[in-house]
Coordinates of C-alpha atoms and ligand atoms in Angstrom, one line a residue:
M186 CA 15.5 -70.6 8.8
T187 CA 13.7 -67.5 7.7
R188 CA 9.8 -67.6 7.8
T189 CA 8.0 -66.8 4.5
R190 CA 6.6 -63.3 4.8
R191 CA 2.8 -63.0 4.7
A192 CA 0.7 -60.2 3.4
L193 CA -3.0 -59.5 3.6
V194 CA -4.5 -57.4 0.8
T195 CA -8.0 -55.9 1.1
G196 CA -9.5 -55.1 -2.3
I197 CA -7.7 -58.1 -3.8
T198 CA -10.4 -58.4 -6.6
G199 CA -9.8 -54.8 -7.7
Q200 CA -7.4 -53.4 -10.3
D201 CA -4.6 -52.7 -7.8
G202 CA -5.2 -55.8 -5.7
S203 CA -4.5 -58.0 -8.7
Y204 CA -1.2 -56.3 -9.6
L205 CA -0.1 -56.1 -6.0
A206 CA -0.8 -59.8 -5.5
E207 CA 1.4 -60.6 -8.6
L208 CA 4.2 -58.4 -7.2
L209 CA 4.1 -59.9 -3.7
L210 CA 4.1 -63.5 -5.1
A211 CA 7.1 -62.6 -7.2
E212 CA 8.8 -61.2 -4.0
G213 CA 8.2 -64.6 -2.3
Y214 CA 5.3 -63.6 0.0
E215 CA 2.5 -65.9 1.0
V216 CA -0.5 -63.8 -0.1
F217 CA -3.9 -63.6 1.6
G218 CA -6.6 -61.7 -0.2
M219 CA -9.6 -60.3 1.6
M220 CA -12.9 -60.6 -0.2
R221 CA -16.4 -59.6 0.8
R222 CA -19.3 -62.0 0.3
A223 CA -21.3 -61.7 -2.9
S224 CA -23.9 -63.9 -4.6
T225 CA -21.6 -64.1 -7.6
E226 CA -17.8 -64.1 -7.2
S227 CA -15.9 -61.2 -8.9
V228 CA -12.5 -62.9 -9.3
E229 CA -12.0 -62.1 -12.9
R230 CA -8.8 -60.1 -12.3
I231 CA -7.2 -62.7 -10.0
E232 CA -8.4 -65.9 -11.7
H233 CA -4.8 -66.6 -12.9
L234 CA -3.6 -66.4 -9.3
L235 CA -6.2 -68.4 -7.5
D236 CA -4.0 -71.5 -7.0
R237 CA -1.3 -69.3 -5.4
I238 CA -3.2 -67.1 -3.0
T239 CA -5.6 -67.7 -0.1
L240 CA -8.9 -65.9 0.0
V241 CA -10.3 -64.8 3.3
Q242 CA -13.9 -63.7 3.6
A243 CA -14.3 -60.4 5.5
D244 CA -15.9 -57.0 5.1
L245 CA -14.6 -53.5 5.9
L246 CA -18.0 -52.9 7.4
D247 CA -17.6 -55.7 9.9
Q248 CA -15.1 -55.3 12.8
F249 CA -15.1 -58.9 13.9
S250 CA -14.6 -60.2 10.4
L251 CA -11.4 -58.0 10.2
V252 CA -10.1 -59.4 13.5
A253 CA -10.8 -62.9 12.3
A254 CA -9.1 -62.2 8.9
L255 CA -5.9 -61.0 10.7
E256 CA -5.9 -64.0 13.1
E257 CA -6.3 -66.4 10.2
S258 CA -3.7 -64.9 7.9
Q259 CA -1.2 -63.7 10.5
P260 CA 0.4 -61.2 8.2
S261 CA 3.4 -59.0 8.7
E262 CA 2.1 -56.5 6.2
V263 CA -1.5 -55.3 5.4
Y264 CA -2.4 -53.4 2.3
N265 CA -5.7 -51.6 2.6
L266 CA -6.9 -51.2 -1.0
G267 CA -10.6 -52.0 -0.4
A268 CA -12.9 -49.0 -0.9
Q269 CA -15.9 -47.7 -2.8
S270 CA -13.6 -46.0 -5.3
F271 CA -15.8 -44.5 -8.0
V272 CA -16.3 -40.7 -7.5
P273 CA -19.8 -40.4 -9.1
T274 CA -21.1 -43.3 -6.9
S275 CA -19.9 -41.4 -3.9
F276 CA -22.3 -38.5 -4.7
R277 CA -25.1 -41.1 -5.0
Q278 CA -24.1 -43.1 -1.9
P279 CA -22.1 -40.7 0.4
V280 CA -22.9 -42.5 3.6
L281 CA -22.0 -46.0 2.4
T282 CA -18.8 -44.5 0.8
A283 CA -17.9 -43.1 4.2
E284 CA -18.5 -46.4 5.9
F285 CA -16.3 -48.3 3.4
T286 CA -13.7 -45.8 2.5
A287 CA -13.3 -43.8 5.7
V288 CA -14.5 -45.7 8.8
G289 CA -13.4 -49.0 7.3
V290 CA -9.8 -47.8 7.7
T291 CA -10.3 -47.2 11.4
R292 CA -11.9 -50.6 11.8
L293 CA -8.9 -52.2 10.2
L294 CA -6.4 -50.2 12.2
E295 CA -8.3 -51.1 15.4
A296 CA -8.1 -54.8 14.4
I297 CA -4.3 -54.5 13.8
R298 CA -3.9 -52.9 17.2
T299 CA -5.9 -55.7 18.8
V300 CA -4.3 -58.7 17.0
D301 CA -0.7 -57.6 16.3
P302 CA 0.6 -54.0 16.5
S303 CA 3.8 -55.0 14.8
I304 CA 2.0 -55.4 11.5
R305 CA 3.0 -52.9 8.9
F306 CA 0.0 -51.1 7.4
Y307 CA -0.4 -49.4 4.0
Q308 CA -3.4 -47.1 3.3
A309 CA -4.5 -46.3 -0.2
S310 CA -4.8 -42.5 -0.1
S311 CA -5.7 -40.6 -3.2
S312 CA -4.8 -37.4 -5.1
E313 CA -8.6 -36.8 -5.1
M314 CA -8.0 -35.4 -1.6
F315 CA -6.2 -32.4 -3.2
G316 CA -9.4 -31.6 -5.1
R317 CA -9.5 -27.8 -5.7
V318 CA -5.8 -27.7 -5.6
R319 CA -4.0 -25.2 -3.4
E320 CA -0.7 -25.5 -5.3
T321 CA 0.7 -27.1 -8.4
P322 CA 2.2 -29.6 -8.5
Q323 CA 1.0 -31.4 -5.4
T324 CA 3.4 -32.7 -2.8
E325 CA 3.1 -34.5 0.6
R326 CA 2.8 -31.0 2.2
T327 CA 0.0 -29.6 -0.1
P328 CA -3.2 -29.0 1.9
F329 CA -6.3 -31.0 1.0
H330 CA -9.5 -29.6 -0.4
P331 CA -11.6 -32.6 -1.5
R332 CA -14.4 -32.1 -3.9
S333 CA -16.4 -35.3 -3.6
P334 CA -17.7 -37.5 -0.7
Y335 CA -15.1 -40.0 -1.9
G336 CA -12.3 -37.4 -1.5
V337 CA -13.6 -36.4 1.9
A338 CA -13.7 -40.1 3.0
K339 CA -10.2 -40.6 1.7
A340 CA -9.0 -37.6 3.7
Y341 CA -10.4 -39.1 6.8
G342 CA -8.7 -42.5 6.0
H343 CA -5.5 -40.6 5.5
Y344 CA -5.6 -38.7 8.7
I345 CA -6.7 -41.6 10.8
T346 CA -3.6 -43.5 9.5
V347 CA -1.3 -40.7 10.5
N348 CA -3.1 -40.5 13.8
Y349 CA -2.6 -44.2 14.6
R350 CA 1.0 -43.9 13.7
E351 CA 1.5 -41.0 16.0
S352 CA -0.7 -42.3 18.8
Y353 CA 0.2 -46.0 18.9
D354 CA 3.6 -46.1 17.2
L355 CA 2.2 -48.3 14.4
F356 CA 4.2 -48.6 11.2
A357 CA 1.2 -47.2 9.3
V358 CA 1.7 -45.2 6.1
S359 CA -0.4 -43.6 3.3
G360 CA 0.5 -43.6 -0.3
I361 CA -1.1 -40.5 -2.0
L362 CA -1.5 -42.1 -5.4
F363 CA -2.5 -40.2 -8.5
N364 CA -4.7 -41.8 -11.1
H365 CA -3.3 -45.1 -12.3
E366 CA -4.8 -47.2 -15.0
S367 CA -4.4 -50.5 -16.9
P368 CA -6.4 -52.9 -19.0
R369 CA -7.8 -54.2 -15.7
R370 CA -9.3 -50.8 -14.8
G371 CA -13.0 -50.8 -14.1
L372 CA -15.1 -50.0 -17.2
E373 CA -16.7 -46.9 -15.7
F374 CA -13.5 -45.0 -15.2
V375 CA -12.8 -42.5 -18.0
T376 CA -9.6 -44.1 -19.4
R377 CA -11.1 -47.6 -19.7
K378 CA -14.4 -46.2 -20.9
I379 CA -12.5 -44.5 -23.7
S380 CA -10.2 -47.5 -24.6
D381 CA -13.2 -49.9 -24.5
G382 CA -15.3 -47.4 -26.6
V383 CA -12.5 -47.0 -29.2
A384 CA -12.3 -50.8 -29.5
R385 CA -16.0 -51.1 -30.0
L386 CA -16.0 -48.3 -32.6
K387 CA -13.2 -49.9 -34.4
L388 CA -14.9 -53.3 -34.5
G389 CA -18.2 -51.7 -35.6
L390 CA -20.0 -52.6 -32.4
T391 CA -21.2 -49.0 -31.7
D392 CA -21.0 -45.7 -33.5
E393 CA -20.6 -43.2 -30.6
L394 CA -18.9 -42.6 -27.3
S395 CA -20.6 -40.3 -24.7
L396 CA -18.4 -38.4 -22.3
G397 CA -18.5 -35.6 -19.8
N398 CA -15.9 -33.0 -19.0
L399 CA -13.1 -33.3 -21.6
D400 CA -11.0 -30.4 -20.0
A401 CA -10.3 -32.2 -16.7
K402 CA -6.6 -33.0 -16.4
R403 CA -5.1 -35.9 -14.6
D404 CA -1.6 -37.3 -13.9
W405 CA -2.2 -40.8 -15.4
G406 CA 0.3 -43.7 -14.8
F407 CA 0.3 -47.5 -15.1
A408 CA -1.1 -49.4 -12.1
G409 CA 1.6 -52.1 -12.4
D410 CA 4.2 -49.4 -11.6
Y411 CA 2.2 -48.0 -8.7
V412 CA 1.8 -51.2 -6.7
R413 CA 5.6 -51.3 -6.5
A414 CA 5.6 -47.9 -4.7
M415 CA 3.1 -49.4 -2.1
W416 CA 5.4 -52.3 -1.4
L417 CA 8.5 -50.1 -1.2
M418 CA 6.8 -47.9 1.4
L419 CA 6.4 -50.9 3.7
Q420 CA 10.0 -51.9 3.2
A421 CA 11.4 -48.5 4.3
D422 CA 13.2 -48.0 7.6
E423 CA 10.8 -45.3 8.8
P424 CA 7.1 -45.0 8.2
E425 CA 6.5 -42.0 5.9
D426 CA 3.7 -40.9 3.6
Y427 CA 4.5 -40.4 -0.1
V428 CA 3.0 -38.8 -3.2
V429 CA 3.2 -41.2 -6.2
G430 CA 2.6 -40.0 -9.8
T431 CA 4.4 -39.4 -13.1
G432 CA 4.7 -35.5 -12.9
E433 CA 2.9 -35.2 -16.3
A434 CA -0.7 -34.1 -16.7
H435 CA -3.0 -34.7 -19.7
S436 CA -6.6 -33.7 -20.3
V437 CA -9.4 -36.2 -20.9
R438 CA -9.4 -34.7 -24.5
N439 CA -5.7 -35.6 -24.9
F440 CA -6.5 -39.2 -23.8
V441 CA -9.4 -39.3 -26.3
E442 CA -7.1 -38.0 -29.1
A443 CA -4.3 -40.5 -28.3
A444 CA -6.7 -43.5 -28.1
F445 CA -8.6 -42.6 -31.3
G446 CA -5.4 -41.9 -33.1
H447 CA -3.9 -45.2 -32.1
A448 CA -6.9 -47.0 -33.6
G449 CA -6.9 -44.7 -36.7
L450 CA -10.2 -43.2 -35.8
D451 CA -11.4 -39.5 -35.8
P452 CA -13.0 -38.5 -32.4
E453 CA -14.9 -35.7 -34.1
Q454 CA -17.1 -38.2 -35.8
H455 CA -17.9 -40.3 -32.7
V456 CA -17.5 -38.4 -29.4
R457 CA -20.7 -37.0 -28.0
L458 CA -20.8 -34.7 -25.0
D459 CA -23.4 -35.7 -22.4
P460 CA -24.0 -33.4 -19.5
A461 CA -25.2 -36.5 -17.5
F462 CA -21.5 -37.3 -17.0
L463 CA -20.6 -34.0 -15.5
R464 CA -20.1 -34.0 -11.7
P465 CA -21.7 -31.8 -9.0
A466 CA -18.2 -30.6 -8.2
E467 CA -15.1 -31.3 -10.4
V468 CA -11.4 -31.7 -9.8
D469 CA -9.9 -29.7 -12.6
H470 CA -6.2 -30.4 -12.6
L471 CA -4.0 -32.9 -10.7
I472 CA -0.3 -33.2 -11.2
A473 CA 2.2 -34.9 -8.8
D474 CA 5.6 -33.9 -7.5
A475 CA 6.9 -37.4 -6.5
T476 CA 10.4 -36.2 -5.7
L477 CA 10.3 -37.7 -2.2
A478 CA 9.3 -41.2 -3.6
R479 CA 12.0 -40.9 -6.2
T480 CA 14.8 -39.9 -3.8
C481 CA 13.8 -41.9 -0.7
L482 CA 12.2 -45.1 -2.2
G483 CA 14.0 -45.1 -5.6
W484 CA 10.6 -45.3 -7.3
E485 CA 10.2 -44.4 -10.9
P486 CA 7.3 -44.9 -13.3
S487 CA 8.3 -47.2 -16.3
T488 CA 5.3 -46.6 -18.6
S489 CA 4.8 -43.4 -20.6
F490 CA 1.4 -41.8 -21.4
P491 CA 1.4 -43.0 -25.1
E492 CA 2.4 -46.5 -24.0
L493 CA -0.4 -46.6 -21.4
V494 CA -3.0 -45.5 -23.9
S495 CA -1.8 -48.0 -26.6
M496 CA -1.7 -50.8 -24.1
M497 CA -5.3 -50.2 -23.0
V498 CA -6.7 -49.8 -26.5
D499 CA -4.8 -52.9 -27.8
A500 CA -6.0 -55.0 -24.8
D501 CA -9.7 -54.0 -25.3
L502 CA -9.4 -54.7 -29.1
E503 CA -8.0 -58.1 -28.3
R504 CA -10.6 -58.9 -25.7
L505 CA -13.5 -57.9 -27.9
E506 CA -12.2 -59.6 -30.9
H507 CA -11.8 -62.8 -28.9
A508 CA -15.3 -62.4 -27.5
A509 CA -16.7 -61.9 -31.0
H510 CA -14.9 -65.1 -32.1
R511 CA -16.5 -67.0 -29.3
S512 CA -19.8 -65.3 -30.3
E513 CA -20.2 -64.1 -26.8
R514 CA -21.6 -60.7 -25.7
A515 CA -18.9 -58.7 -24.0
P516 CA -19.9 -56.5 -21.0
V517 CA -21.1 -53.1 -21.9
A518 CA -18.9 -50.2 -20.9
T519 CA -21.5 -47.6 -20.0
V520 CA -24.0 -49.0 -17.6
R521 CA -26.8 -46.6 -16.8
R522 CA -28.4 -47.6 -13.5
A523 CA -31.9 -46.5 -12.9
G524 CA -32.0 -42.8 -12.0
E525 CA -28.2 -42.3 -12.3
H526 CA -27.1 -39.4 -14.5
S527 CA -30.7 -38.4 -15.1
P528 CA -31.6 -34.7 -14.8
A529 CA -33.3 -35.5 -11.5
F530 CA -30.1 -37.1 -10.1
E531 CA -28.0 -34.2 -11.3
A532 CA -30.3 -31.7 -9.6
E533 CA -30.4 -33.8 -6.4
A534 CA -26.6 -34.2 -6.3
R535 CA -26.1 -30.5 -6.9
G536 CA -28.4 -29.7 -4.0
Ligands
LIG716 P1 -11.2 -50.9 -7.5 O1 -10.7 -51.6 -8.7 O2 -12.5 -50.2 -7.5 O3 -11.2 -52.0 -6.3 C1 -11.8 -51.7 -5.1 C2 -11.7 -53.0 -4.2 O4 -12.4 -52.8 -3.0 C3 -12.5 -54.2 -4.8 O5 -11.7 -55.4 -4.6 C4 -13.8 -54.2 -4.0 O6 -14.3 -55.5 -3.9 C5 -13.2 -53.8 -2.6 N1 -14.3 -53.4 -1.7 C6 -15.2 -52.5 -1.9 N2 -16.0 -52.4 -0.8 C7 -15.5 -53.3 0.1 C8 -15.9 -53.7 1.5 N3 -16.9 -53.2 2.1 N4 -15.2 -54.7 2.1 C9 -14.1 -55.3 1.5 N5 -13.7 -54.9 0.2 C10 -14.4 -54.0 -0.4 O7 -10.1 -49.9 -7.0 P2 -8.5 -49.8 -7.5 O8 -8.4 -48.9 -8.6 O9 -7.9 -51.1 -7.5 O10 -8.0 -48.9 -6.2 C11 -7.5 -49.5 -5.1 C12 -7.5 -48.5 -3.9 O11 -6.7 -47.4 -4.2 C13 -8.9 -48.0 -3.6 O12 -8.9 -47.8 -2.2 C14 -8.9 -46.6 -4.3 O13 -9.8 -45.8 -3.7 C15 -7.5 -46.2 -4.1 N6 -6.9 -45.3 -5.2 C16 -7.0 -45.7 -6.5 C17 -6.4 -44.9 -7.5 C18 -6.5 -45.2 -8.9 O14 -6.3 -44.4 -9.8 N7 -6.8 -46.5 -9.3 C19 -5.8 -43.7 -7.1 C20 -5.7 -43.4 -5.7 C21 -6.2 -44.2 -4.8 P3 -15.5 -56.0 -4.8 O15 -14.9 -56.7 -6.0 O16 -16.3 -57.0 -3.9 O17 -16.3 -54.8 -5.3
LIG717 N1 -15.8 -41.7 -15.2 C1 -16.0 -40.7 -16.1 N2 -16.8 -41.0 -17.2 N3 -15.2 -39.6 -16.1 C2 -15.3 -38.7 -17.1 C3 -16.2 -38.9 -18.1 C4 -17.0 -40.1 -18.2 O1 -17.8 -40.3 -19.1 N4 -16.1 -37.8 -19.0 C5 -15.2 -37.0 -18.4 N5 -14.7 -37.5 -17.3 C6 -13.7 -36.9 -16.4 C7 -14.2 -36.8 -14.9 O2 -15.1 -35.7 -14.8 C8 -12.9 -36.6 -14.2 O3 -12.5 -35.3 -14.2 C9 -11.9 -37.4 -15.0 O4 -12.6 -37.7 -16.3 C10 -11.4 -38.7 -14.4 O5 -12.5 -39.5 -14.0 P1 -12.4 -41.0 -13.5 O6 -11.7 -41.8 -14.5 O7 -13.7 -41.4 -13.0 O8 -11.4 -40.9 -12.2 P2 -11.3 -39.8 -11.0 O9 -10.1 -38.9 -11.3 O10 -12.6 -39.2 -10.7 O11 -11.0 -40.8 -9.8 C11 -10.0 -41.8 -9.9 O12 -8.7 -41.4 -9.5 C12 -8.6 -41.0 -8.1 C13 -7.2 -40.5 -7.9 O13 -7.1 -39.1 -8.2 C14 -10.4 -43.0 -9.1 O14 -9.6 -44.1 -9.4 C15 -10.3 -42.8 -7.6 O15 -10.6 -44.0 -6.9 C16 -8.9 -42.3 -7.3 O16 -8.7 -42.0 -6.0

């Protein structure tokens, strides 16, 4: 009799965690999701899965809690998706970002080495590590030049994963994933900020959308496609790092035009440029060469750029219309925290 495979996912409450949990359940896994303690639970994205997964309380900041989470769940695969993942916050909280996003990886690898070194480990590396790119498009061999404390922390997480693979013979791999989005994307990331903003404009809930650098280019794909690449990496015969992206880049301006166009709106009339959303150092142009993932894993993206944009705008329209019908106030997209994006913050962050 074959034993049900068990997987532990850190960051289960995040965008990718929710899609990965769905995929693992569909593949027949018993899924454990690691959640940190909070005074209010943030299970919105996994609410529909709660009766099929087991939540384990632990924190990437706490070594013993990670050991306990592994002992409790006894997984054969661990997916480390937990991180402080928003680039502007990493300029505001660089030390905390390093604790979660960089050293947290070492804590988890140490816990695996202690509890069960046969566990297969996936690390959520990022195209943000390429930063000021050394070549275009970027492959697994392109050198890193991160441009934010987040990118630096991810580079550490990437190299420590490689190091534990080489030093201790762990099946530990990194997926260097380019930007991937969905209707479940956090509201502060630019694609969701735009889709939510367009839906609000369309429904007459606001009359402008403030954005920063419209010239930045990203290789945007659909998150649902990308979690499959994570899973495929842990099913491979040999541990290997892979770049995952569509191979197509679009500017933020392109995204704005596509989203406004889909809703029949004119961006000229509503988009306001606000320097508060510029970053101390920017990543100008990311584009993936995912040849290795295509040829060795058989991975392909299934969702085109126009399909992604339409999916996100339609989902936000539906959500806000539904909320309006229930006479509820929907969460506001652009939350300005005290001091954030103020001239003082900008000056401080620029040094
Ligand atoms: P996300 O929506 O921001 O989710 C991040 C998750 O990490 C949340 O579940 C969060 O939990 C959890 N977390 C934060 N700090 C933690 C801690 N100290 N202990 C335990 N959990 C903690 O991010 P995502 O878009 O799903 O991305 C998943 C991973 O892929 C992240 O590591 C991100 O950096 C990386 N990545 C993302 C992309 C992308 O385009 N989406 C591209 C490349 C790499 P709470 O709910 O408690 O906050
Ligand atoms: N967030 C945001 N808000 N970004 C804006 C805005 C705005 O109002 N206006 C322009 N942008 C530009 C940013 O300057 C950046 O160049 C681009 O839009 C994308 O920003 P984000 O959506 O915040 O994503 P990111 O590329 O910085 O980081 C995401 O992708 C990484 C992979 O490359 C995150 O998901 C990271 O966690 C991930 O690793």
